[in-house]
Amino acid sequence: MKYGFLGAGNMGSAIIKGMLKGGFDSKKIFVYDLSKSKLDLLSDECGIKKLKSEEEVFECDIVVIAIKPTILDENKMKIKEMISKLPKNPKFFISIVVGKSLHYLSEIFEKTPIARVMTNVNAMTGSATTGYCLNEYATKEEEKLVTDIFSTLGIITPVEENSFSVFSAIAGSSPAFCYMFIDALARAAVRGGIPKPLATKIAAHTVFGSANMVLSSDKHPMELCDMVCSPAGTTIQGVCSLQKDGFEASIHNAIKAVMQRDCEIGG
């Protein structure tokens, strides 16, 4: 089984590295990217084979589409025509292209098993949260292949496609919001006199530990919040300040904005 990657950017590279750590054979992984420097770097680092054209990618059994949505839009008909001329079509397409529905993908990859997948940047550290859905041509065999590949990056869960915009916002975009929160905590600590590198480390570990508490506890997150807030104490003052300044509303608005853009990209 040959795995072909169209795109060697951050996410494509992270998936390939995860596959290798998970025991996939580097000799069976092939990649093409317009950027020769990206190809050379990934090939040297991972020992996978560089391809010379998009056509060679589509000669593989399993094809992972890891390019930007605008690039897919621009090359939609070219790819469709390219595939139609192949003596043997790929057996399975996996798309991590943001915003592109199974219906959109099926217009390019006709009557073929397709998986739509959304993972996140935390794949680079093996801590990704990944969601997927499948078209009507995909079987349990293809589903297992998707879970085998993406479980090497973190956790993976099936998601109904009509919830994909929400999932994309919560899992795909929220790491950026988390980084902003960590940096805001660190900057506040700098104001209090702690050096930025140490402040960032403290903030990141605190957020990491708090996330572990949510995952390991059967308590609601707000119950955990209440546990930290002593009556007339310091923490409750900070919580009330965040609520007064619209902390939760800001998060809701950010998620709404992501979902709106996701729909725009999907056409």
Short mmCIF file of N, CA and C in Angstrom, two decimals, residues 205-217:
data_model
loop_
_atom_site.label_atom_id
_atom_site.label_comp_id
_atom_site.label_asym_id
_atom_site.label_seq_id
_atom_site.Cartn_x
_atom_site.Cartn_y
_atom_site.Cartn_z
N HIS A 205 2.19 25.48 31.80
CA HIS A 205 2.02 24.31 32.66
C HIS A 205 0.73 24.39 33.46
N THR A 206 0.34 25.59 33.85
CA THR A 206 -0.91 25.75 34.59
C THR A 206 -2.11 25.40 33.72
N VAL A 207 -2.10 25.87 32.46
CA VAL A 207 -3.18 25.54 31.53
C VAL A 207 -3.18 24.04 31.23
N PHE A 208 -2.00 23.47 31.05
CA PHE A 208 -1.87 22.03 30.80
C PHE A 208 -2.45 21.23 31.97
N GLY A 209 -2.08 21.61 33.19
CA GLY A 209 -2.59 20.91 34.37
C GLY A 209 -4.08 21.07 34.54
N SER A 210 -4.60 22.25 34.22
CA SER A 210 -6.04 22.50 34.33
C SER A 210 -6.81 21.65 33.33
N ALA A 211 -6.27 21.51 32.11
CA ALA A 211 -6.90 20.66 31.10
C ALA A 211 -6.92 19.21 31.56
N ASN A 212 -5.83 18.76 32.17
CA ASN A 212 -5.78 17.40 32.70
C ASN A 212 -6.82 17.19 33.79
N MET A 213 -7.04 18.22 34.61
CA MET A 213 -8.06 18.13 35.66
C MET A 213 -9.45 17.92 35.04
N VAL A 214 -9.75 18.67 34.00
CA VAL A 214 -11.05 18.53 33.33
C VAL A 214 -11.22 17.13 32.76
N LEU A 215 -10.16 16.61 32.14
CA LEU A 215 -10.23 15.30 31.49
C LEU A 215 -10.28 14.15 32.50
N SER A 216 -9.65 14.32 33.64
CA SER A 216 -9.56 13.22 34.61
C SER A 216 -10.66 13.28 35.67
N SER A 217 -11.37 14.40 35.75
CA SER A 217 -12.40 14.57 36.78
C SER A 217 -13.78 14.35 36.18
#
